[in-house]
Every structure is written in structure tokens, then in C-alpha cells.
Amino acid sequence: AADADAPFLVCEKIRSGDRDVTISIPNAPAFLDRQPVLVDDIASSGRTLAEAARQLVGMGFARPDCVVVHPLFAGDAAQVLGGLVE
């Protein structure tokens, strides 16, 4: 994003277990006029992406587009993400 001169934020994550995450997205409301894009290196259970997407939509953003470098999508990950992301 920096190389493209595009604005970006980094989510802050606290993991309390394999499927229990808490996400904060500092300063996100400053970008409400933008389409959110979530980028993740590895997505196994989908819980982190789902929580970030829920928060963004709850703030008034459109459903985010997602890019995952290594999508494992184990178990029910597809159902967890269904309807939350593009």
C-alpha cells in the first residue's frame, strides 16, 4: 500500500485461543469513504478475517474485499466468512 501511495491501517489482534480473537482497527472511521481490503498472510479458521470484517461493516464500511496469501480455510472457515466478505 505504501508503494502505491494508498492509505492503509494495521489491525491489532489479541489471540486467546485457536478460534478466539479480539481485533481493534485504530483510526478506521477516517477512511469511511474508501473500500476496505483485508490482507492476511495465512487464514486457517477464518476467525480473524471474519471479526475484522464484522467490525468494519459495523462502522459503516462496505463488505471488505479479502486477499489471503496462504488460504488454508480449515473446517467451517468458508461458513464463518460467508456473507461477511467479497
PDB file of N, CA, C and O in Angstrom:
ATOM      1  N   ALA A   1       0.829  -1.191   0.000  1.00  0.00           N
ATOM      2  CA  ALA A   1       0.000   0.000   0.000  1.00  0.00           C
ATOM      3  C   ALA A   1       0.874   1.256   0.000  1.00  0.00           C
ATOM      4  O   ALA A   1       0.565   2.218  -0.695  1.00  0.00           O
ATOM      5  N   ALA A   2       1.938   1.217   0.787  1.00  0.00           N
ATOM      6  CA  ALA A   2       2.817   2.380   0.849  1.00  0.00           C
ATOM      7  C   ALA A   2       3.441   2.652  -0.526  1.00  0.00           C
ATOM      8  O   ALA A   2       3.538   3.805  -0.948  1.00  0.00           O
ATOM      9  N   ASP A   3       3.872   1.599  -1.230  1.00  0.00           N
ATOM     10  CA  ASP A   3       4.472   1.769  -2.552  1.00  0.00           C
ATOM     11  C   ASP A   3       3.480   2.336  -3.563  1.00  0.00           C
ATOM     12  O   ASP A   3       3.875   3.020  -4.500  1.00  0.00           O
ATOM     13  N   ALA A   4       2.207   2.061  -3.383  1.00  0.00           N
ATOM     14  CA  ALA A   4       1.165   2.560  -4.277  1.00  0.00           C
ATOM     15  C   ALA A   4       0.600   3.895  -3.805  1.00  0.00           C
ATOM     16  O   ALA A   4      -0.336   4.422  -4.398  1.00  0.00           O
ATOM     17  N   ASP A   5       1.153   4.420  -2.731  1.00  0.00           N
ATOM     18  CA  ASP A   5       0.682   5.665  -2.119  1.00  0.00           C
ATOM     19  C   ASP A   5      -0.801   5.570  -1.737  1.00  0.00           C
ATOM     20  O   ASP A   5      -1.561   6.518  -1.885  1.00  0.00           O
ATOM     21  N   ALA A   6      -1.197   4.388  -1.283  1.00  0.00           N
ATOM     22  CA  ALA A   6      -2.573   4.144  -0.850  1.00  0.00           C
ATOM     23  C   ALA A   6      -2.625   4.155   0.677  1.00  0.00           C
ATOM     24  O   ALA A   6      -1.704   3.667   1.330  1.00  0.00           O
ATOM     25  N   PRO A   7      -3.683   4.693   1.245  1.00  0.00           N
ATOM     26  CA  PRO A   7      -3.783   4.688   2.708  1.00  0.00           C
ATOM     27  C   PRO A   7      -3.965   3.256   3.218  1.00  0.00           C
ATOM     28  O   PRO A   7      -4.555   2.412   2.544  1.00  0.00           O
ATOM     29  N   PHE A   8      -3.446   2.992   4.409  1.00  0.00           N
ATOM     30  CA  PHE A   8      -3.615   1.668   4.995  1.00  0.00           C
ATOM     31  C   PHE A   8      -3.612   1.766   6.511  1.00  0.00           C
ATOM     32  O   PHE A   8      -3.101   2.715   7.091  1.00  0.00           O
ATOM     33  N   LEU A   9      -4.221   0.772   7.118  1.00  0.00           N
ATOM     34  CA  LEU A   9      -4.247   0.619   8.572  1.00  0.00           C
ATOM     35  C   LEU A   9      -3.808  -0.794   8.894  1.00  0.00           C
ATOM     36  O   LEU A   9      -3.992  -1.703   8.089  1.00  0.00           O
ATOM     37  N   VAL A  10      -3.281  -0.982  10.067  1.00  0.00           N
ATOM     38  CA  VAL A  10      -2.908  -2.311  10.527  1.00  0.00           C
ATOM     39  C   VAL A  10      -3.814  -2.669  11.699  1.00  0.00           C
ATOM     40  O   VAL A  10      -3.870  -1.931  12.691  1.00  0.00           O
ATOM     41  N   CYS A  11      -4.533  -3.764  11.569  1.00  0.00           N
ATOM     42  CA  CYS A  11      -5.396  -4.226  12.658  1.00  0.00           C
ATOM     43  C   CYS A  11      -4.518  -4.733  13.803  1.00  0.00           C
ATOM     44  O   CYS A  11      -3.453  -5.303  13.567  1.00  0.00           O
ATOM     45  N   GLU A  12      -5.001  -4.539  14.998  1.00  0.00           N
ATOM     46  CA  GLU A  12      -4.318  -5.076  16.175  1.00  0.00           C
ATOM     47  C   GLU A  12      -5.111  -6.272  16.660  1.00  0.00           C
ATOM     48  O   GLU A  12      -6.324  -6.195  16.835  1.00  0.00           O
ATOM     49  N   LYS A  13      -4.424  -7.408  16.847  1.00  0.00           N
ATOM     50  CA  LYS A  13      -5.101  -8.655  17.184  1.00  0.00           C
ATOM     51  C   LYS A  13      -4.564  -9.208  18.490  1.00  0.00           C
ATOM     52  O   LYS A  13      -3.364  -9.240  18.720  1.00  0.00           O
ATOM     53  N   ILE A  14      -5.487  -9.669  19.318  1.00  0.00           N
ATOM     54  CA  ILE A  14      -5.137 -10.425  20.517  1.00  0.00           C
ATOM     55  C   ILE A  14      -5.790 -11.787  20.371  1.00  0.00           C
ATOM     56  O   ILE A  14      -7.007 -11.887  20.218  1.00  0.00           O
ATOM     57  N   ARG A  15      -4.977 -12.829  20.373  1.00  0.00           N
ATOM     58  CA  ARG A  15      -5.479 -14.191  20.222  1.00  0.00           C
ATOM     59  C   ARG A  15      -5.541 -14.838  21.603  1.00  0.00           C
ATOM     60  O   ARG A  15      -4.570 -14.863  22.324  1.00  0.00           O
ATOM     61  N   SER A  16      -6.729 -15.376  21.936  1.00  0.00           N
ATOM     62  CA  SER A  16      -6.927 -16.057  23.215  1.00  0.00           C
ATOM     63  C   SER A  16      -7.084 -17.561  23.027  1.00  0.00           C
ATOM     64  O   SER A  16      -7.428 -18.261  23.956  1.00  0.00           O
ATOM     65  N   GLY A  17      -6.886 -18.038  21.837  1.00  0.00           N
ATOM     66  CA  GLY A  17      -7.027 -19.455  21.506  1.00  0.00           C
ATOM     67  C   GLY A  17      -7.094 -19.592  20.001  1.00  0.00           C
ATOM     68  O   GLY A  17      -7.060 -18.599  19.277  1.00  0.00           O
ATOM     69  N   ASP A  18      -7.202 -20.808  19.516  1.00  0.00           N
ATOM     70  CA  ASP A  18      -7.234 -21.039  18.073  1.00  0.00           C
ATOM     71  C   ASP A  18      -8.383 -20.314  17.374  1.00  0.00           C
ATOM     72  O   ASP A  18      -8.258 -19.892  16.239  1.00  0.00           O
ATOM     73  N   ARG A  19      -9.508 -20.206  18.032  1.00  0.00           N
ATOM     74  CA  ARG A  19     -10.689 -19.622  17.394  1.00  0.00           C
ATOM     75  C   ARG A  19     -11.260 -18.435  18.165  1.00  0.00           C
ATOM     76  O   ARG A  19     -12.395 -18.047  17.943  1.00  0.00           O
ATOM     77  N   ASP A  20     -10.472 -17.848  19.023  1.00  0.00           N
ATOM     78  CA  ASP A  20     -10.933 -16.723  19.836  1.00  0.00           C
ATOM     79  C   ASP A  20      -9.978 -15.556  19.666  1.00  0.00           C
ATOM     80  O   ASP A  20      -8.861 -15.580  20.177  1.00  0.00           O
ATOM     81  N   VAL A  21     -10.416 -14.548  18.901  1.00  0.00           N
ATOM     82  CA  VAL A  21      -9.578 -13.381  18.641  1.00  0.00           C
ATOM     83  C   VAL A  21     -10.334 -12.097  18.957  1.00  0.00           C
ATOM     84  O   VAL A  21     -11.555 -12.042  18.844  1.00  0.00           O
ATOM     85  N   THR A  22      -9.586 -11.107  19.356  1.00  0.00           N
ATOM     86  CA  THR A  22     -10.113  -9.763  19.554  1.00  0.00           C
ATOM     87  C   THR A  22      -9.339  -8.855  18.614  1.00  0.00           C
ATOM     88  O   THR A  22      -8.110  -8.903  18.576  1.00  0.00           O
ATOM     89  N   ILE A  23     -10.054  -8.034  17.862  1.00  0.00           N
ATOM     90  CA  ILE A  23      -9.452  -7.158  16.863  1.00  0.00           C
ATOM     91  C   ILE A  23      -9.787  -5.717  17.210  1.00  0.00           C
ATOM     92  O   ILE A  23     -10.906  -5.415  17.610  1.00  0.00           O
ATOM     93  N   SER A  24      -8.814  -4.834  17.012  1.00  0.00           N
ATOM     94  CA  SER A  24      -9.108  -3.405  17.024  1.00  0.00           C
ATOM     95  C   SER A  24      -8.545  -2.814  15.744  1.00  0.00           C
ATOM     96  O   SER A  24      -7.532  -3.284  15.216  1.00  0.00           O
ATOM     97  N   ILE A  25      -9.249  -1.819  15.221  1.00  0.00           N
ATOM     98  CA  ILE A  25      -8.854  -1.187  13.964  1.00  0.00           C
ATOM     99  C   ILE A  25      -8.741   0.312  14.215  1.00  0.00           C
ATOM    100  O   ILE A  25      -9.699   1.057  14.032  1.00  0.00           O
ATOM    101  N   PRO A  26      -7.569   0.744  14.664  1.00  0.00           N
ATOM    102  CA  PRO A  26      -7.389   2.155  15.012  1.00  0.00           C
ATOM    103  C   PRO A  26      -7.599   3.081  13.811  1.00  0.00           C
ATOM    104  O   PRO A  26      -7.180   2.770  12.702  1.00  0.00           O
ATOM    105  N   ASN A  27      -8.280   4.187  14.043  1.00  0.00           N
ATOM    106  CA  ASN A  27      -8.480   5.254  13.050  1.00  0.00           C
ATOM    107  C   ASN A  27      -9.285   4.851  11.825  1.00  0.00           C
ATOM    108  O   ASN A  27      -9.302   5.583  10.840  1.00  0.00           O
ATOM    109  N   ALA A  28      -9.968   3.729  11.846  1.00  0.00           N
ATOM    110  CA  ALA A  28     -10.725   3.278  10.675  1.00  0.00           C
ATOM    111  C   ALA A  28     -11.784   4.286  10.215  1.00  0.00           C
ATOM    112  O   ALA A  28     -11.918   4.502   9.005  1.00  0.00           O
ATOM    113  N   PRO A  29     -12.532   4.933  11.110  1.00  0.00           N
ATOM    114  CA  PRO A  29     -13.572   5.851  10.641  1.00  0.00           C
ATOM    115  C   PRO A  29     -13.052   6.986   9.756  1.00  0.00           C
ATOM    116  O   PRO A  29     -13.806   7.545   8.964  1.00  0.00           O
ATOM    117  N   ALA A  30     -11.786   7.292   9.817  1.00  0.00           N
ATOM    118  CA  ALA A  30     -11.221   8.338   8.961  1.00  0.00           C
ATOM    119  C   ALA A  30     -11.254   7.944   7.484  1.00  0.00           C
ATOM    120  O   ALA A  30     -11.101   8.789   6.612  1.00  0.00           O
ATOM    121  N   PHE A  31     -11.497   6.656   7.197  1.00  0.00           N
ATOM    122  CA  PHE A  31     -11.468   6.160   5.828  1.00  0.00           C
ATOM    123  C   PHE A  31     -12.815   5.614   5.375  1.00  0.00           C
ATOM    124  O   PHE A  31     -12.883   4.789   4.461  1.00  0.00           O
ATOM    125  N   LEU A  32     -13.909   6.085   5.967  1.00  0.00           N
ATOM    126  CA  LEU A  32     -15.237   5.571   5.629  1.00  0.00           C
ATOM    127  C   LEU A  32     -15.593   5.730   4.154  1.00  0.00           C
ATOM    128  O   LEU A  32     -16.441   5.004   3.643  1.00  0.00           O
ATOM    129  N   ASP A  33     -14.949   6.636   3.463  1.00  0.00           N
ATOM    130  CA  ASP A  33     -15.249   6.846   2.041  1.00  0.00           C
ATOM    131  C   ASP A  33     -14.484   5.887   1.140  1.00  0.00           C
ATOM    132  O   ASP A  33     -14.585   5.956  -0.079  1.00  0.00           O
ATOM    133  N   ARG A  34     -13.732   4.948   1.718  1.00  0.00           N
ATOM    134  CA  ARG A  34     -12.902   4.011   0.950  1.00  0.00           C
ATOM    135  C   ARG A  34     -13.469   2.600   1.012  1.00  0.00           C
ATOM    136  O   ARG A  34     -14.162   2.234   1.952  1.00  0.00           O
ATOM    137  N   GLN A  35     -13.152   1.793   0.007  1.00  0.00           N
ATOM    138  CA  GLN A  35     -13.494   0.368   0.001  1.00  0.00           C
ATOM    139  C   GLN A  35     -12.446  -0.374   0.825  1.00  0.00           C
ATOM    140  O   GLN A  35     -11.267  -0.326   0.489  1.00  0.00           O
ATOM    141  N   PRO A  36     -12.842  -1.055   1.898  1.00  0.00           N
ATOM    142  CA  PRO A  36     -11.846  -1.785   2.687  1.00  0.00           C
ATOM    143  C   PRO A  36     -11.359  -3.044   1.978  1.00  0.00           C
ATOM    144  O   PRO A  36     -12.128  -3.734   1.295  1.00  0.00           O
ATOM    145  N   VAL A  37     -10.084  -3.311   2.126  1.00  0.00           N
ATOM    146  CA  VAL A  37      -9.460  -4.523   1.614  1.00  0.00           C
ATOM    147  C   VAL A  37      -8.668  -5.125   2.762  1.00  0.00           C
ATOM    148  O   VAL A  37      -7.778  -4.477   3.312  1.00  0.00           O
ATOM    149  N   LEU A  38      -9.014  -6.330   3.164  1.00  0.00           N
ATOM    150  CA  LEU A  38      -8.294  -7.030   4.220  1.00  0.00           C
ATOM    151  C   LEU A  38      -7.251  -7.935   3.578  1.00  0.00           C
ATOM    152  O   LEU A  38      -7.576  -8.705   2.671  1.00  0.00           O
ATOM    153  N   VAL A  39      -6.024  -7.829   4.042  1.00  0.00           N
ATOM    154  CA  VAL A  39      -4.932  -8.658   3.524  1.00  0.00           C
ATOM    155  C   VAL A  39      -4.399  -9.479   4.684  1.00  0.00           C
ATOM    156  O   VAL A  39      -4.071  -8.931   5.738  1.00  0.00           O
ATOM    157  N   ASP A  40      -4.329 -10.789   4.504  1.00  0.00           N
ATOM    158  CA  ASP A  40      -3.852 -11.692   5.554  1.00  0.00           C
ATOM    159  C   ASP A  40      -2.844 -12.650   4.946  1.00  0.00           C
ATOM    160  O   ASP A  40      -2.989 -13.062   3.794  1.00  0.00           O
ATOM    161  N   ASP A  41      -1.841 -13.000   5.717  1.00  0.00           N
ATOM    162  CA  ASP A  41      -0.830 -13.916   5.187  1.00  0.00           C
ATOM    163  C   ASP A  41      -1.317 -15.357   5.226  1.00  0.00           C
ATOM    164  O   ASP A  41      -1.185 -16.088   4.252  1.00  0.00           O
ATOM    165  N   ILE A  42      -1.905 -15.788   6.338  1.00  0.00           N
ATOM    166  CA  ILE A  42      -2.411 -17.153   6.480  1.00  0.00           C
ATOM    167  C   ILE A  42      -3.799 -17.093   7.099  1.00  0.00           C
ATOM    168  O   ILE A  42      -3.995 -16.452   8.119  1.00  0.00           O
ATOM    169  N   ALA A  43      -4.756 -17.754   6.484  1.00  0.00           N
ATOM    170  CA  ALA A  43      -6.099 -17.842   7.052  1.00  0.00           C
ATOM    171  C   ALA A  43      -6.433 -19.313   7.215  1.00  0.00           C
ATOM    172  O   ALA A  43      -6.597 -20.038   6.237  1.00  0.00           O
ATOM    173  N   SER A  44      -6.525 -19.746   8.458  1.00  0.00           N
ATOM    174  CA  SER A  44      -6.838 -21.141   8.736  1.00  0.00           C
ATOM    175  C   SER A  44      -8.315 -21.296   9.084  1.00  0.00           C
ATOM    176  O   SER A  44      -9.086 -21.856   8.325  1.00  0.00           O
ATOM    177  N   SER A  45      -8.712 -20.764  10.230  1.00  0.00           N
ATOM    178  CA  SER A  45     -10.101 -20.896  10.658  1.00  0.00           C
ATOM    179  C   SER A  45     -10.995 -19.788  10.099  1.00  0.00           C
ATOM    180  O   SER A  45     -12.211 -19.902  10.110  1.00  0.00           O
ATOM    181  N   GLY A  46     -10.399 -18.690   9.637  1.00  0.00           N
ATOM    182  CA  GLY A  46     -11.173 -17.563   9.119  1.00  0.00           C
ATOM    183  C   GLY A  46     -11.680 -16.625  10.195  1.00  0.00           C
ATOM    184  O   GLY A  46     -12.295 -15.610   9.898  1.00  0.00           O
ATOM    185  N   ARG A  47     -11.430 -16.929  11.459  1.00  0.00           N
ATOM    186  CA  ARG A  47     -11.982 -16.131  12.564  1.00  0.00           C
ATOM    187  C   ARG A  47     -11.447 -14.693  12.587  1.00  0.00           C
ATOM    188  O   ARG A  47     -12.187 -13.751  12.840  1.00  0.00           O
ATOM    189  N   THR A  48     -10.156 -14.507  12.307  1.00  0.00           N
ATOM    190  CA  THR A  48      -9.586 -13.166  12.336  1.00  0.00           C
ATOM    191  C   THR A  48     -10.177 -12.307  11.221  1.00  0.00           C
ATOM    192  O   THR A  48     -10.601 -11.168  11.461  1.00  0.00           O
ATOM    193  N   LEU A  49     -10.243 -12.843  10.013  1.00  0.00           N
ATOM    194  CA  LEU A  49     -10.849 -12.100   8.909  1.00  0.00           C
ATOM    195  C   LEU A  49     -12.315 -11.788   9.185  1.00  0.00           C
ATOM    196  O   LEU A  49     -12.790 -10.685   8.916  1.00  0.00           O
ATOM    197  N   ALA A  50     -13.033 -12.756   9.710  1.00  0.00           N
ATOM    198  CA  ALA A  50     -14.459 -12.560   9.998  1.00  0.00           C
ATOM    199  C   ALA A  50     -14.662 -11.468  11.036  1.00  0.00           C
ATOM    200  O   ALA A  50     -15.547 -10.615  10.873  1.00  0.00           O
ATOM    201  N   GLU A  51     -13.864 -11.464  12.081  1.00  0.00           N
ATOM    202  CA  GLU A  51     -14.013 -10.443  13.118  1.00  0.00           C
ATOM    203  C   GLU A  51     -13.666  -9.062  12.575  1.00  0.00           C
ATOM    204  O   GLU A  51     -14.361  -8.086  12.851  1.00  0.00           O
ATOM    205  N   ALA A  52     -12.606  -8.960  11.786  1.00  0.00           N
ATOM    206  CA  ALA A  52     -12.243  -7.669  11.188  1.00  0.00           C
ATOM    207  C   ALA A  52     -13.353  -7.194  10.255  1.00  0.00           C
ATOM    208  O   ALA A  52     -13.729  -6.012  10.276  1.00  0.00           O
ATOM    209  N   ALA A  53     -13.906  -8.091   9.450  1.00  0.00           N
ATOM    210  CA  ALA A  53     -14.993  -7.733   8.537  1.00  0.00           C
ATOM    211  C   ALA A  53     -16.227  -7.270   9.307  1.00  0.00           C
ATOM    212  O   ALA A  53     -16.845  -6.265   8.949  1.00  0.00           O
ATOM    213  N   ARG A  54     -16.598  -7.987  10.368  1.00  0.00           N
ATOM    214  CA  ARG A  54     -17.758  -7.590  11.196  1.00  0.00           C
ATOM    215  C   ARG A  54     -17.579  -6.178  11.736  1.00  0.00           C
ATOM    216  O   ARG A  54     -18.514  -5.372  11.726  1.00  0.00           O
ATOM    217  N   GLN A  55     -16.386  -5.906  12.231  1.00  0.00           N
ATOM    218  CA  GLN A  55     -16.148  -4.578  12.802  1.00  0.00           C
ATOM    219  C   GLN A  55     -16.228  -3.487  11.742  1.00  0.00           C
ATOM    220  O   GLN A  55     -16.827  -2.440  11.971  1.00  0.00           O
ATOM    221  N   LEU A  56     -15.631  -3.728  10.584  1.00  0.00           N
ATOM    222  CA  LEU A  56     -15.677  -2.722   9.520  1.00  0.00           C
ATOM    223  C   LEU A  56     -17.108  -2.449   9.075  1.00  0.00           C
ATOM    224  O   LEU A  56     -17.521  -1.289   8.964  1.00  0.00           O
ATOM    225  N   VAL A  57     -17.878  -3.511   8.852  1.00  0.00           N
ATOM    226  CA  VAL A  57     -19.278  -3.338   8.444  1.00  0.00           C
ATOM    227  C   VAL A  57     -20.060  -2.627   9.551  1.00  0.00           C
ATOM    228  O   VAL A  57     -20.876  -1.747   9.282  1.00  0.00           O
ATOM    229  N   GLY A  58     -19.784  -2.965  10.806  1.00  0.00           N
ATOM    230  CA  GLY A  58     -20.437  -2.302  11.934  1.00  0.00           C
ATOM    231  C   GLY A  58     -20.122  -0.818  12.024  1.00  0.00           C
ATOM    232  O   GLY A  58     -20.908  -0.042  12.556  1.00  0.00           O
ATOM    233  N   MET A  59     -18.986  -0.410  11.496  1.00  0.00           N
ATOM    234  CA  MET A  59     -18.598   1.002  11.478  1.00  0.00           C
ATOM    235  C   MET A  59     -19.210   1.748  10.290  1.00  0.00           C
ATOM    236  O   MET A  59     -19.073   2.962  10.180  1.00  0.00           O
ATOM    237  N   GLY A  60     -19.843   1.012   9.372  1.00  0.00           N
ATOM    238  CA  GLY A  60     -20.468   1.647   8.220  1.00  0.00           C
ATOM    239  C   GLY A  60     -19.741   1.436   6.900  1.00  0.00           C
ATOM    240  O   GLY A  60     -20.153   1.979   5.876  1.00  0.00           O
ATOM    241  N   PHE A  61     -18.678   0.635   6.894  1.00  0.00           N
ATOM    242  CA  PHE A  61     -17.973   0.325   5.657  1.00  0.00           C
ATOM    243  C   PHE A  61     -18.759  -0.703   4.847  1.00  0.00           C
ATOM    244  O   PHE A  61     -19.552  -1.459   5.385  1.00  0.00           O
ATOM    245  N   ALA A  62     -18.471  -0.747   3.545  1.00  0.00           N
ATOM    246  CA  ALA A  62     -18.978  -1.825   2.695  1.00  0.00           C
ATOM    247  C   ALA A  62     -18.285  -3.120   3.111  1.00  0.00           C
ATOM    248  O   ALA A  62     -17.245  -3.093   3.771  1.00  0.00           O
ATOM    249  N   ARG A  63     -18.874  -4.261   2.728  1.00  0.00           N
ATOM    250  CA  ARG A  63     -18.194  -5.532   2.996  1.00  0.00           C
ATOM    251  C   ARG A  63     -16.812  -5.491   2.370  1.00  0.00           C
ATOM    252  O   ARG A  63     -16.659  -5.099   1.216  1.00  0.00           O
ATOM    253  N   PRO A  64     -15.795  -5.892   3.113  1.00  0.00           N
ATOM    254  CA  PRO A  64     -14.433  -5.785   2.587  1.00  0.00           C
ATOM    255  C   PRO A  64     -14.114  -6.849   1.544  1.00  0.00           C
ATOM    256  O   PRO A  64     -14.628  -7.958   1.584  1.00  0.00           O
ATOM    257  N   ASP A  65     -13.249  -6.462   0.623  1.00  0.00           N
ATOM    258  CA  ASP A  65     -12.608  -7.432  -0.259  1.00  0.00           C
ATOM    259  C   ASP A  65     -11.490  -8.065   0.557  1.00  0.00           C
ATOM    260  O   ASP A  65     -10.914  -7.417   1.432  1.00  0.00           O
ATOM    261  N   CYS A  66     -11.175  -9.329   0.285  1.00  0.00           N
ATOM    262  CA  CYS A  66     -10.126 -10.011   1.041  1.00  0.00           C
ATOM    263  C   CYS A  66      -9.098 -10.630   0.108  1.00  0.00           C
ATOM    264  O   CYS A  66      -9.447 -11.162  -0.939  1.00  0.00           O
ATOM    265  N   VAL A  67      -7.855 -10.546   0.547  1.00  0.00           N
ATOM    266  CA  VAL A  67      -6.742 -11.188  -0.139  1.00  0.00           C
ATOM    267  C   VAL A  67      -6.024 -12.023   0.913  1.00  0.00           C
ATOM    268  O   VAL A  67      -5.654 -11.507   1.972  1.00  0.00           O
ATOM    269  N   VAL A  68      -5.859 -13.315   0.634  1.00  0.00           N
ATOM    270  CA  VAL A  68      -5.163 -14.205   1.563  1.00  0.00           C
ATOM    271  C   VAL A  68      -4.048 -14.897   0.786  1.00  0.00           C
ATOM    272  O   VAL A  68      -4.302 -15.547  -0.227  1.00  0.00           O
ATOM    273  N   VAL A  69      -2.821 -14.754   1.275  1.00  0.00           N
ATOM    274  CA  VAL A  69      -1.668 -15.334   0.594  1.00  0.00           C
ATOM    275  C   VAL A  69      -1.675 -16.858   0.694  1.00  0.00           C
ATOM    276  O   VAL A  69      -1.463 -17.557  -0.289  1.00  0.00           O
ATOM    277  N   HIS A  70      -1.933 -17.377   1.889  1.00  0.00           N
ATOM    278  CA  HIS A  70      -1.954 -18.822   2.111  1.00  0.00           C
ATOM    279  C   HIS A  70      -3.308 -19.204   2.726  1.00  0.00           C
ATOM    280  O   HIS A  70      -3.438 -19.296   3.938  1.00  0.00           O
ATOM    281  N   PRO A  71      -4.336 -19.413   1.899  1.00  0.00           N
ATOM    282  CA  PRO A  71      -5.660 -19.746   2.429  1.00  0.00           C
ATOM    283  C   PRO A  71      -5.776 -21.238   2.750  1.00  0.00           C
ATOM    284  O   PRO A  71      -5.832 -22.061   1.858  1.00  0.00           O
ATOM    285  N   LEU A  72      -5.779 -21.566   4.021  1.00  0.00           N
ATOM    286  CA  LEU A  72      -5.983 -22.953   4.441  1.00  0.00           C
ATOM    287  C   LEU A  72      -7.471 -23.271   4.543  1.00  0.00           C
ATOM    288  O   LEU A  72      -7.908 -24.343   4.181  1.00  0.00           O
ATOM    289  N   PHE A  73      -8.240 -22.329   5.118  1.00  0.00           N
ATOM    290  CA  PHE A  73      -9.689 -22.458   5.266  1.00  0.00           C
ATOM    291  C   PHE A  73     -10.103 -23.825   5.779  1.00  0.00           C
ATOM    292  O   PHE A  73     -10.858 -24.558   5.147  1.00  0.00           O
ATOM    293  N   ALA A  74      -9.595 -24.181   6.931  1.00  0.00           N
ATOM    294  CA  ALA A  74      -9.889 -25.465   7.560  1.00  0.00           C
ATOM    295  C   ALA A  74     -11.291 -25.478   8.166  1.00  0.00           C
ATOM    296  O   ALA A  74     -11.838 -24.440   8.538  1.00  0.00           O
ATOM    297  N   GLY A  75     -11.848 -26.671   8.266  1.00  0.00           N
ATOM    298  CA  GLY A  75     -13.131 -26.855   8.951  1.00  0.00           C
ATOM    299  C   GLY A  75     -14.237 -26.000   8.366  1.00  0.00           C
ATOM    300  O   GLY A  75     -14.514 -26.041   7.168  1.00  0.00           O
ATOM    301  N   ASP A  76     -14.854 -25.183   9.223  1.00  0.00           N
ATOM    302  CA  ASP A  76     -16.005 -24.378   8.824  1.00  0.00           C
ATOM    303  C   ASP A  76     -15.633 -22.956   8.405  1.00  0.00           C
ATOM    304  O   ASP A  76     -16.463 -22.060   8.415  1.00  0.00           O
ATOM    305  N   ALA A  77     -14.389 -22.728   8.006  1.00  0.00           N
ATOM    306  CA  ALA A  77     -13.926 -21.377   7.666  1.00  0.00           C
ATOM    307  C   ALA A  77     -14.777 -20.726   6.575  1.00  0.00           C
ATOM    308  O   ALA A  77     -15.093 -19.540   6.661  1.00  0.00           O
ATOM    309  N   ALA A  78     -15.175 -21.469   5.562  1.00  0.00           N
ATOM    310  CA  ALA A  78     -15.984 -20.897   4.482  1.00  0.00           C
ATOM    311  C   ALA A  78     -17.323 -20.392   5.015  1.00  0.00           C
ATOM    312  O   ALA A  78     -17.784 -19.311   4.629  1.00  0.00           O
ATOM    313  N   GLN A  79     -17.932 -21.139   5.920  1.00  0.00           N
ATOM    314  CA  GLN A  79     -19.203 -20.712   6.507  1.00  0.00           C
ATOM    315  C   GLN A  79     -19.004 -19.499   7.419  1.00  0.00           C
ATOM    316  O   GLN A  79     -19.859 -18.614   7.476  1.00  0.00           O
ATOM    317  N   VAL A  80     -17.899 -19.475   8.150  1.00  0.00           N
ATOM    318  CA  VAL A  80     -17.601 -18.352   9.042  1.00  0.00           C
ATOM    319  C   VAL A  80     -17.477 -17.055   8.245  1.00  0.00           C
ATOM    320  O   VAL A  80     -17.949 -15.998   8.664  1.00  0.00           O
ATOM    321  N   LEU A  81     -16.852 -17.130   7.076  1.00  0.00           N
ATOM    322  CA  LEU A  81     -16.616 -15.941   6.249  1.00  0.00           C
ATOM    323  C   LEU A  81     -17.790 -15.618   5.340  1.00  0.00           C
ATOM    324  O   LEU A  81     -17.919 -14.480   4.888  1.00  0.00           O
ATOM    325  N   GLY A  82     -18.640 -16.587   5.062  1.00  0.00           N
ATOM    326  CA  GLY A  82     -19.749 -16.397   4.139  1.00  0.00           C
ATOM    327  C   GLY A  82     -20.609 -15.191   4.487  1.00  0.00           C
ATOM    328  O   GLY A  82     -21.012 -15.008   5.616  1.00  0.00           O
ATOM    329  N   GLY A  83     -20.841 -14.340   3.501  1.00  0.00           N
ATOM    330  CA  GLY A  83     -21.688 -13.168   3.695  1.00  0.00           C
ATOM    331  C   GLY A  83     -20.992 -11.995   4.337  1.00  0.00           C
ATOM    332  O   GLY A  83     -21.552 -10.904   4.376  1.00  0.00           O
ATOM    333  N   LEU A  84     -19.776 -12.179   4.848  1.00  0.00           N
ATOM    334  CA  LEU A  84     -19.069 -11.072   5.504  1.00  0.00           C
ATOM    335  C   LEU A  84     -18.074 -10.378   4.592  1.00  0.00           C
ATOM    336  O   LEU A  84     -17.753  -9.218   4.800  1.00  0.00           O
ATOM    337  N   VAL A  85     -17.590 -11.097   3.596  1.00  0.00           N
ATOM    338  CA  VAL A  85     -16.525 -10.562   2.749  1.00  0.00           C
ATOM    339  C   VAL A  85     -16.851 -10.777   1.284  1.00  0.00           C
ATOM    340  O   VAL A  85     -17.720 -11.556   0.929  1.00  0.00           O
ATOM    341  N   GLU A  86     -16.140 -10.074   0.447  1.00  0.00           N
ATOM    342  CA  GLU A  86     -16.296 -10.211  -1.015  1.00  0.00           C
ATOM    343  C   GLU A  86     -15.141 -11.009  -1.555  1.00  0.00           C
ATOM    344  O   GLU A  86     -14.072 -10.983  -1.055  1.00  0.00           O
TER     345      GLU A  86
END
